[in-house]
Amino acid sequence: MTRTALVTGGTRGIGAAICVELQAAGHTVIANHAGNEEAARAFNAETGIATACWDVGDYESCVRGLAEAEALAGAPFDILVNNAGITRDSMFHKMTPQQWNDVIRVDLSSMFNMTHPVIEGMRERGFGRIINISSINGQKGQMGQVNYSAAKAGVIGFTKALAQETARKGITVNCIAPGYINTDMVAAVPANVLQSIIGAIPVNRLGEASEVGALVAYLASDAAGFMTGSVLTINGGQYMA
């Protein structure tokens, strides 16, 4: 069944792959981005998926952006993928309040900012798919990423609590925790470091963004109606929770 989907951080990396997979499943997709207009134009030209720019770390910005995106889509959103995230890595004793607040704002507060404006409509319609992207480092922690690990662990807690509140309304809430995925950011890691990362992954390779996208497409489908409050790891066996 064709539905309407919004993906935050949807014009690059994992987010772009999620958009493509949802489009291939027949859904109308809008991709949010934070302001990289060049990347957004290139993504739109390649896929035909409409893009919209707003700050997921600001509640009022999300309310306005979602209204504009709904107008672009021509219908309220049935599927919300909270994918946007940033890193501001530092050892904790050197971490600044700004580095902490920036990551918590974009990676965790965005869960509320994006989901709160759409949840009542989903409840009224009796259907919704909310899919939150966490991280392997939100499960096991990572040195130099206390802020990021805390935020991504919070995404898991958010998912489990909200799933209990919405299940009787036909809304599922699930979480995906990717490991190291073959994106531009990971590809930029020095070769020797990248090889040590791959060496720690039992399947001996990086994941592909399309693999995460395919998992999102399943969770967004009618076939996944009995799955809610779940945390799905997709990390090649690097961390088994």
PDB file of C-alpha atoms in Angstrom:
ATOM      1  CA  MET A   1       0.000   0.000   0.000  1.00  0.00           C
ATOM      2  CA  THR A   2       1.335   3.425  -0.936  1.00  0.00           C
ATOM      3  CA  ARG A   3       1.936   5.688   2.041  1.00  0.00           C
ATOM      4  CA  THR A   4       3.715   8.967   2.752  1.00  0.00           C
ATOM      5  CA  ALA A   5       7.158   8.964   4.385  1.00  0.00           C
ATOM      6  CA  LEU A   6       9.472  11.589   5.854  1.00  0.00           C
ATOM      7  CA  VAL A   7      13.166  10.823   6.402  1.00  0.00           C
ATOM      8  CA  THR A   8      15.349  13.218   8.381  1.00  0.00           C
ATOM      9  CA  GLY A   9      18.920  13.587   7.221  1.00  0.00           C
ATOM     10  CA  GLY A  10      17.635  12.010   4.046  1.00  0.00           C
ATOM     11  CA  THR A  11      19.817  13.376   1.265  1.00  0.00           C
ATOM     12  CA  ARG A  12      23.145  11.684   2.041  1.00  0.00           C
ATOM     13  CA  GLY A  13      24.559   8.409   3.325  1.00  0.00           C
ATOM     14  CA  ILE A  14      22.235   6.064   5.164  1.00  0.00           C
ATOM     15  CA  GLY A  15      19.367   8.550   4.944  1.00  0.00           C
ATOM     16  CA  ALA A  16      19.566   8.718   1.163  1.00  0.00           C
ATOM     17  CA  ALA A  17      19.537   4.923   0.911  1.00  0.00           C
ATOM     18  CA  ILE A  18      16.494   4.781   3.200  1.00  0.00           C
ATOM     19  CA  CYS A  19      14.670   7.245   0.957  1.00  0.00           C
ATOM     20  CA  VAL A  20      15.487   5.219  -2.155  1.00  0.00           C
ATOM     21  CA  GLU A  21      14.295   1.958  -0.592  1.00  0.00           C
ATOM     22  CA  LEU A  22      11.051   3.515   0.624  1.00  0.00           C
ATOM     23  CA  GLN A  23      10.459   4.995  -2.818  1.00  0.00           C
ATOM     24  CA  ALA A  24      11.094   1.593  -4.391  1.00  0.00           C
ATOM     25  CA  ALA A  25       8.457   0.148  -2.042  1.00  0.00           C
ATOM     26  CA  GLY A  26       5.950   2.533  -3.599  1.00  0.00           C
ATOM     27  CA  HIS A  27       5.815   5.247  -0.959  1.00  0.00           C
ATOM     28  CA  THR A  28       5.813   8.996  -1.519  1.00  0.00           C
ATOM     29  CA  VAL A  29       9.005  10.201   0.183  1.00  0.00           C
ATOM     30  CA  ILE A  30      10.215  13.594   1.375  1.00  0.00           C
ATOM     31  CA  ALA A  31      13.841  13.958   2.490  1.00  0.00           C
ATOM     32  CA  ASN A  32      14.704  16.484   5.175  1.00  0.00           C
ATOM     33  CA  HIS A  33      18.177  18.012   5.289  1.00  0.00           C
ATOM     34  CA  ALA A  34      19.977  20.530   7.495  1.00  0.00           C
ATOM     35  CA  GLY A  35      21.140  22.973   4.834  1.00  0.00           C
ATOM     36  CA  ASN A  36      23.556  21.386   2.370  1.00  0.00           C
ATOM     37  CA  GLU A  37      21.672  22.642  -0.677  1.00  0.00           C
ATOM     38  CA  GLU A  38      24.216  21.307  -3.167  1.00  0.00           C
ATOM     39  CA  ALA A  39      23.828  17.761  -1.859  1.00  0.00           C
ATOM     40  CA  ALA A  40      20.045  18.154  -1.732  1.00  0.00           C
ATOM     41  CA  ARG A  41      19.857  19.306  -5.345  1.00  0.00           C
ATOM     42  CA  ALA A  42      22.077  16.438  -6.480  1.00  0.00           C
ATOM     43  CA  PHE A  43      19.959  13.925  -4.554  1.00  0.00           C
ATOM     44  CA  ASN A  44      16.733  15.300  -6.016  1.00  0.00           C
ATOM     45  CA  ALA A  45      18.155  15.260  -9.534  1.00  0.00           C
ATOM     46  CA  GLU A  46      19.264  11.639  -9.153  1.00  0.00           C
ATOM     47  CA  THR A  47      16.167  10.235  -7.447  1.00  0.00           C
ATOM     48  CA  GLY A  48      13.290  12.623  -8.079  1.00  0.00           C
ATOM     49  CA  ILE A  49      12.639  12.666  -4.307  1.00  0.00           C
ATOM     50  CA  ALA A  50      11.592  16.080  -3.000  1.00  0.00           C
ATOM     51  CA  THR A  51      13.710  17.666  -0.282  1.00  0.00           C
ATOM     52  CA  ALA A  52      12.962  20.160   2.482  1.00  0.00           C
ATOM     53  CA  CYS A  53      15.328  22.026   4.794  1.00  0.00           C
ATOM     54  CA  TRP A  54      14.855  22.615   8.513  1.00  0.00           C
ATOM     55  CA  ASP A  55      16.653  22.172  11.826  1.00  0.00           C
ATOM     56  CA  VAL A  56      15.526  18.974  13.576  1.00  0.00           C
ATOM     57  CA  GLY A  57      17.045  20.257  16.816  1.00  0.00           C
ATOM     58  CA  ASP A  58      14.459  23.049  17.061  1.00  0.00           C
ATOM     59  CA  TYR A  59      10.820  22.206  17.834  1.00  0.00           C
ATOM     60  CA  GLU A  60       9.180  25.185  16.114  1.00  0.00           C
ATOM     61  CA  SER A  61      11.349  24.629  13.050  1.00  0.00           C
ATOM     62  CA  CYS A  62      10.102  21.035  12.923  1.00  0.00           C
ATOM     63  CA  VAL A  63       6.463  22.086  13.201  1.00  0.00           C
ATOM     64  CA  ARG A  64       6.848  24.526  10.304  1.00  0.00           C
ATOM     65  CA  GLY A  65       8.995  22.156   8.242  1.00  0.00           C
ATOM     66  CA  LEU A  66       6.624  19.238   8.653  1.00  0.00           C
ATOM     67  CA  ALA A  67       3.680  21.388   7.546  1.00  0.00           C
ATOM     68  CA  GLU A  68       5.564  22.434   4.423  1.00  0.00           C
ATOM     69  CA  ALA A  69       6.676  18.860   3.748  1.00  0.00           C
ATOM     70  CA  GLU A  70       3.100  17.567   4.098  1.00  0.00           C
ATOM     71  CA  ALA A  71       2.048  20.103   1.486  1.00  0.00           C
ATOM     72  CA  LEU A  72       4.799  18.807  -0.810  1.00  0.00           C
ATOM     73  CA  ALA A  73       3.719  15.193  -0.221  1.00  0.00           C
ATOM     74  CA  GLY A  74       0.037  15.974  -0.579  1.00  0.00           C
ATOM     75  CA  ALA A  75      -0.925  13.983   2.535  1.00  0.00           C
ATOM     76  CA  PRO A  76      -0.030  13.602   6.219  1.00  0.00           C
ATOM     77  CA  PHE A  77       2.931  11.397   7.015  1.00  0.00           C
ATOM     78  CA  ASP A  78       2.252   7.735   7.798  1.00  0.00           C
ATOM     79  CA  ILE A  79       5.954   6.857   8.107  1.00  0.00           C
ATOM     80  CA  LEU A  80       8.568   8.839  10.022  1.00  0.00           C
ATOM     81  CA  VAL A  81      12.226   7.854   9.946  1.00  0.00           C
ATOM     82  CA  ASN A  82      14.300   9.735  12.531  1.00  0.00           C
ATOM     83  CA  ASN A  83      17.724   9.346  10.956  1.00  0.00           C
ATOM     84  CA  ALA A  84      19.415  12.754  11.283  1.00  0.00           C
ATOM     85  CA  GLY A  85      22.486  12.842  13.477  1.00  0.00           C
ATOM     86  CA  ILE A  86      25.837  14.531  14.008  1.00  0.00           C
ATOM     87  CA  THR A  87      29.065  13.760  15.847  1.00  0.00           C
ATOM     88  CA  ARG A  88      31.271  16.095  17.879  1.00  0.00           C
ATOM     89  CA  ASP A  89      33.889  13.651  19.094  1.00  0.00           C
ATOM     90  CA  SER A  90      36.186  14.359  22.006  1.00  0.00           C
ATOM     91  CA  MET A  91      37.516  12.601  25.057  1.00  0.00           C
ATOM     92  CA  PHE A  92      35.107  13.469  27.857  1.00  0.00           C
ATOM     93  CA  HIS A  93      37.596  15.392  29.994  1.00  0.00           C
ATOM     94  CA  LYS A  94      38.209  17.688  27.015  1.00  0.00           C
ATOM     95  CA  MET A  95      34.588  17.852  25.820  1.00  0.00           C
ATOM     96  CA  THR A  96      32.987  21.291  25.821  1.00  0.00           C
ATOM     97  CA  PRO A  97      29.389  22.018  26.828  1.00  0.00           C
ATOM     98  CA  GLN A  98      28.814  23.060  23.211  1.00  0.00           C
ATOM     99  CA  GLN A  99      29.978  19.667  21.902  1.00  0.00           C
ATOM    100  CA  TRP A 100      27.689  17.915  24.377  1.00  0.00           C
ATOM    101  CA  ASN A 101      24.673  20.121  23.708  1.00  0.00           C
ATOM    102  CA  ASP A 102      25.016  20.063  19.915  1.00  0.00           C
ATOM    103  CA  VAL A 103      24.883  16.263  19.784  1.00  0.00           C
ATOM    104  CA  ILE A 104      22.100  15.859  22.346  1.00  0.00           C
ATOM    105  CA  ARG A 105      20.061  18.514  20.530  1.00  0.00           C
ATOM    106  CA  VAL A 106      20.311  16.973  17.041  1.00  0.00           C
ATOM    107  CA  ASP A 107      20.609  13.277  17.849  1.00  0.00           C
ATOM    108  CA  LEU A 108      18.206  12.953  20.794  1.00  0.00           C
ATOM    109  CA  SER A 109      15.974  16.013  21.205  1.00  0.00           C
ATOM    110  CA  SER A 110      15.062  15.632  17.533  1.00  0.00           C
ATOM    111  CA  MET A 111      13.195  12.439  18.480  1.00  0.00           C
ATOM    112  CA  PHE A 112      10.677  14.578  20.378  1.00  0.00           C
ATOM    113  CA  ASN A 113      10.793  17.513  17.972  1.00  0.00           C
ATOM    114  CA  MET A 114       9.949  15.398  14.923  1.00  0.00           C
ATOM    115  CA  THR A 115       7.649  12.792  16.432  1.00  0.00           C
ATOM    116  CA  HIS A 116       5.472  14.984  18.640  1.00  0.00           C
ATOM    117  CA  PRO A 117       3.953  17.033  15.764  1.00  0.00           C
ATOM    118  CA  VAL A 118       2.907  13.906  13.802  1.00  0.00           C
ATOM    119  CA  ILE A 119       1.875  11.491  16.538  1.00  0.00           C
ATOM    120  CA  GLU A 120      -1.658  12.807  17.093  1.00  0.00           C
ATOM    121  CA  GLY A 121      -2.496  12.514  13.399  1.00  0.00           C
ATOM    122  CA  MET A 122      -1.209   8.942  13.351  1.00  0.00           C
ATOM    123  CA  ARG A 123      -3.323   8.138  16.416  1.00  0.00           C
ATOM    124  CA  GLU A 124      -6.427   9.595  14.790  1.00  0.00           C
ATOM    125  CA  ARG A 125      -5.853   7.648  11.550  1.00  0.00           C
ATOM    126  CA  GLY A 126      -5.044   4.423  13.411  1.00  0.00           C
ATOM    127  CA  PHE A 127      -1.779   3.813  11.606  1.00  0.00           C
ATOM    128  CA  GLY A 128       1.840   4.867  11.899  1.00  0.00           C
ATOM    129  CA  ARG A 129       5.371   3.623  11.438  1.00  0.00           C
ATOM    130  CA  ILE A 130       8.076   5.379  13.448  1.00  0.00           C
ATOM    131  CA  ILE A 131      11.594   4.112  12.817  1.00  0.00           C
ATOM    132  CA  ASN A 132      14.486   5.559  14.792  1.00  0.00           C
ATOM    133  CA  ILE A 133      18.127   5.172  13.817  1.00  0.00           C
ATOM    134  CA  SER A 134      20.428   4.567  16.781  1.00  0.00           C
ATOM    135  CA  SER A 135      23.958   3.130  16.562  1.00  0.00           C
ATOM    136  CA  ILE A 136      26.149   0.269  17.689  1.00  0.00           C
ATOM    137  CA  ASN A 137      27.822   2.874  19.896  1.00  0.00           C
ATOM    138  CA  GLY A 138      24.532   3.582  21.628  1.00  0.00           C
ATOM    139  CA  GLN A 139      24.510  -0.079  22.643  1.00  0.00           C
ATOM    140  CA  LYS A 140      28.122  -0.694  23.643  1.00  0.00           C
ATOM    141  CA  GLY A 141      29.510   2.829  24.121  1.00  0.00           C
ATOM    142  CA  GLN A 142      32.567   4.230  22.368  1.00  0.00           C
ATOM    143  CA  MET A 143      35.637   6.003  23.709  1.00  0.00           C
ATOM    144  CA  GLY A 144      35.679   9.612  22.561  1.00  0.00           C
ATOM    145  CA  GLN A 145      31.927   9.602  21.965  1.00  0.00           C
ATOM    146  CA  VAL A 146      30.313  10.006  25.376  1.00  0.00           C
ATOM    147  CA  ASN A 147      27.902  12.570  23.920  1.00  0.00           C
ATOM    148  CA  TYR A 148      27.017  10.493  20.850  1.00  0.00           C
ATOM    149  CA  SER A 149      26.760   7.217  22.781  1.00  0.00           C
ATOM    150  CA  ALA A 150      24.502   8.832  25.378  1.00  0.00           C
ATOM    151  CA  ALA A 151      22.244  10.317  22.701  1.00  0.00           C
ATOM    152  CA  LYS A 152      21.977   7.090  20.723  1.00  0.00           C
ATOM    153  CA  ALA A 153      21.282   5.089  23.894  1.00  0.00           C
ATOM    154  CA  GLY A 154      18.521   7.610  24.591  1.00  0.00           C
ATOM    155  CA  VAL A 155      17.036   6.869  21.171  1.00  0.00           C
ATOM    156  CA  ILE A 156      16.641   3.245  22.246  1.00  0.00           C
ATOM    157  CA  GLY A 157      14.865   4.243  25.463  1.00  0.00           C
ATOM    158  CA  PHE A 158      12.630   6.646  23.549  1.00  0.00           C
ATOM    159  CA  THR A 159      11.688   3.849  21.154  1.00  0.00           C
ATOM    160  CA  LYS A 160      10.806   1.305  23.831  1.00  0.00           C
ATOM    161  CA  ALA A 161       8.699   3.726  25.878  1.00  0.00           C
ATOM    162  CA  LEU A 162       6.788   5.239  22.951  1.00  0.00           C
ATOM    163  CA  ALA A 163       6.099   1.791  21.479  1.00  0.00           C
ATOM    164  CA  GLN A 164       4.171   0.877  24.629  1.00  0.00           C
ATOM    165  CA  GLU A 165       2.059   4.030  24.423  1.00  0.00           C
ATOM    166  CA  THR A 166       1.093   3.730  20.762  1.00  0.00           C
ATOM    167  CA  ALA A 167       0.691   0.016  20.051  1.00  0.00           C
ATOM    168  CA  ARG A 168      -3.089  -0.004  20.599  1.00  0.00           C
ATOM    169  CA  LYS A 169      -3.432   2.883  18.153  1.00  0.00           C
ATOM    170  CA  GLY A 170      -1.902   0.956  15.255  1.00  0.00           C
ATOM    171  CA  ILE A 171       1.434   2.749  15.492  1.00  0.00           C
ATOM    172  CA  THR A 172       4.647   0.746  15.669  1.00  0.00           C
ATOM    173  CA  VAL A 173       7.887   2.249  16.957  1.00  0.00           C
ATOM    174  CA  ASN A 174      11.132   0.441  16.244  1.00  0.00           C
ATOM    175  CA  CYS A 175      14.832   1.173  16.305  1.00  0.00           C
ATOM    176  CA  ILE A 176      17.740   0.171  14.081  1.00  0.00           C
ATOM    177  CA  ALA A 177      21.299   0.223  15.433  1.00  0.00           C
ATOM    178  CA  PRO A 178      23.748   0.132  12.516  1.00  0.00           C
ATOM    179  CA  GLY A 179      27.404  -0.698  12.884  1.00  0.00           C
ATOM    180  CA  TYR A 180      30.049   0.614  10.500  1.00  0.00           C
ATOM    181  CA  ILE A 181      28.410   1.367   7.155  1.00  0.00           C
ATOM    182  CA  ASN A 182      30.142   2.157   3.871  1.00  0.00           C
ATOM    183  CA  THR A 183      29.331   5.855   3.636  1.00  0.00           C
ATOM    184  CA  ASP A 184      31.474   8.812   2.564  1.00  0.00           C
ATOM    185  CA  MET A 185      32.256   9.556   6.204  1.00  0.00           C
ATOM    186  CA  VAL A 186      33.604   6.068   6.868  1.00  0.00           C
ATOM    187  CA  ALA A 187      35.394   5.954   3.509  1.00  0.00           C
ATOM    188  CA  ALA A 188      37.354   9.052   4.562  1.00  0.00           C
ATOM    189  CA  VAL A 189      38.918   7.196   7.505  1.00  0.00           C
ATOM    190  CA  PRO A 190      42.653   6.486   6.959  1.00  0.00           C
ATOM    191  CA  ALA A 191      43.209   3.115   5.270  1.00  0.00           C
ATOM    192  CA  ASN A 192      45.070   1.537   8.186  1.00  0.00           C
ATOM    193  CA  VAL A 193      42.342   2.560  10.632  1.00  0.00           C
ATOM    194  CA  LEU A 194      39.629   1.336   8.292  1.00  0.00           C
ATOM    195  CA  GLN A 195      41.306  -2.046   8.003  1.00  0.00           C
ATOM    196  CA  SER A 196      41.435  -2.386  11.787  1.00  0.00           C
ATOM    197  CA  ILE A 197      37.711  -1.571  11.940  1.00  0.00           C
ATOM    198  CA  ILE A 198      36.891  -4.173   9.301  1.00  0.00           C
ATOM    199  CA  GLY A 199      39.091  -6.688  11.090  1.00  0.00           C
ATOM    200  CA  ALA A 200      36.848  -6.383  14.156  1.00  0.00           C
ATOM    201  CA  ILE A 201      33.704  -7.188  12.137  1.00  0.00           C
ATOM    202  CA  PRO A 202      33.064 -10.955  11.932  1.00  0.00           C
ATOM    203  CA  VAL A 203      31.632 -10.798   8.403  1.00  0.00           C
ATOM    204  CA  ASN A 204      34.864  -8.987   7.411  1.00  0.00           C
ATOM    205  CA  ARG A 205      33.339  -6.058   5.559  1.00  0.00           C
ATOM    206  CA  LEU A 206      31.506  -2.799   6.069  1.00  0.00           C
ATOM    207  CA  GLY A 207      27.753  -2.737   5.836  1.00  0.00           C
ATOM    208  CA  GLU A 208      26.043  -1.104   2.885  1.00  0.00           C
ATOM    209  CA  ALA A 209      23.613   1.770   3.311  1.00  0.00           C
ATOM    210  CA  SER A 210      21.148  -0.077   1.095  1.00  0.00           C
ATOM    211  CA  GLU A 211      21.055  -2.908   3.651  1.00  0.00           C
ATOM    212  CA  VAL A 212      19.921  -0.471   6.333  1.00  0.00           C
ATOM    213  CA  GLY A 213      17.451   1.028   3.870  1.00  0.00           C
ATOM    214  CA  ALA A 214      15.943  -2.370   3.122  1.00  0.00           C
ATOM    215  CA  LEU A 215      15.455  -3.016   6.832  1.00  0.00           C
ATOM    216  CA  VAL A 216      13.691   0.334   7.228  1.00  0.00           C
ATOM    217  CA  ALA A 217      11.441  -0.489   4.266  1.00  0.00           C
ATOM    218  CA  TYR A 218      10.427  -3.740   5.962  1.00  0.00           C
ATOM    219  CA  LEU A 219       9.666  -2.038   9.277  1.00  0.00           C
ATOM    220  CA  ALA A 220       7.577   0.527   7.384  1.00  0.00           C
ATOM    221  CA  SER A 221       5.515  -2.166   5.674  1.00  0.00           C
ATOM    222  CA  ASP A 222       2.204  -3.719   6.663  1.00  0.00           C
ATOM    223  CA  ALA A 223       4.080  -7.009   7.086  1.00  0.00           C
ATOM    224  CA  ALA A 224       5.846  -5.595  10.157  1.00  0.00           C
ATOM    225  CA  GLY A 225       2.656  -4.753  12.031  1.00  0.00           C
ATOM    226  CA  PHE A 226       3.413  -7.199  14.865  1.00  0.00           C
ATOM    227  CA  MET A 227       6.888  -5.791  15.484  1.00  0.00           C
ATOM    228  CA  THR A 228       7.154  -2.851  17.870  1.00  0.00           C
ATOM    229  CA  GLY A 229       9.583  -1.738  20.575  1.00  0.00           C
ATOM    230  CA  SER A 230      12.353  -3.719  18.886  1.00  0.00           C
ATOM    231  CA  VAL A 231      16.008  -2.784  18.496  1.00  0.00           C
ATOM    232  CA  LEU A 232      17.463  -4.398  15.385  1.00  0.00           C
ATOM    233  CA  THR A 233      21.228  -4.601  15.133  1.00  0.00           C
ATOM    234  CA  ILE A 234      22.829  -4.544  11.696  1.00  0.00           C
ATOM    235  CA  ASN A 235      26.549  -4.603  12.361  1.00  0.00           C
ATOM    236  CA  GLY A 236      28.031  -7.740  10.818  1.00  0.00           C
ATOM    237  CA  GLY A 237      28.230  -9.460  14.187  1.00  0.00           C
ATOM    238  CA  GLN A 238      30.524  -6.850  15.725  1.00  0.00           C
ATOM    239  CA  TYR A 239      28.282  -6.437  18.750  1.00  0.00           C
ATOM    240  CA  MET A 240      25.589  -8.955  19.667  1.00  0.00           C
ATOM    241  CA  ALA A 241      23.079  -7.514  22.103  1.00  0.00           C
TER     242      ALA A 241
END
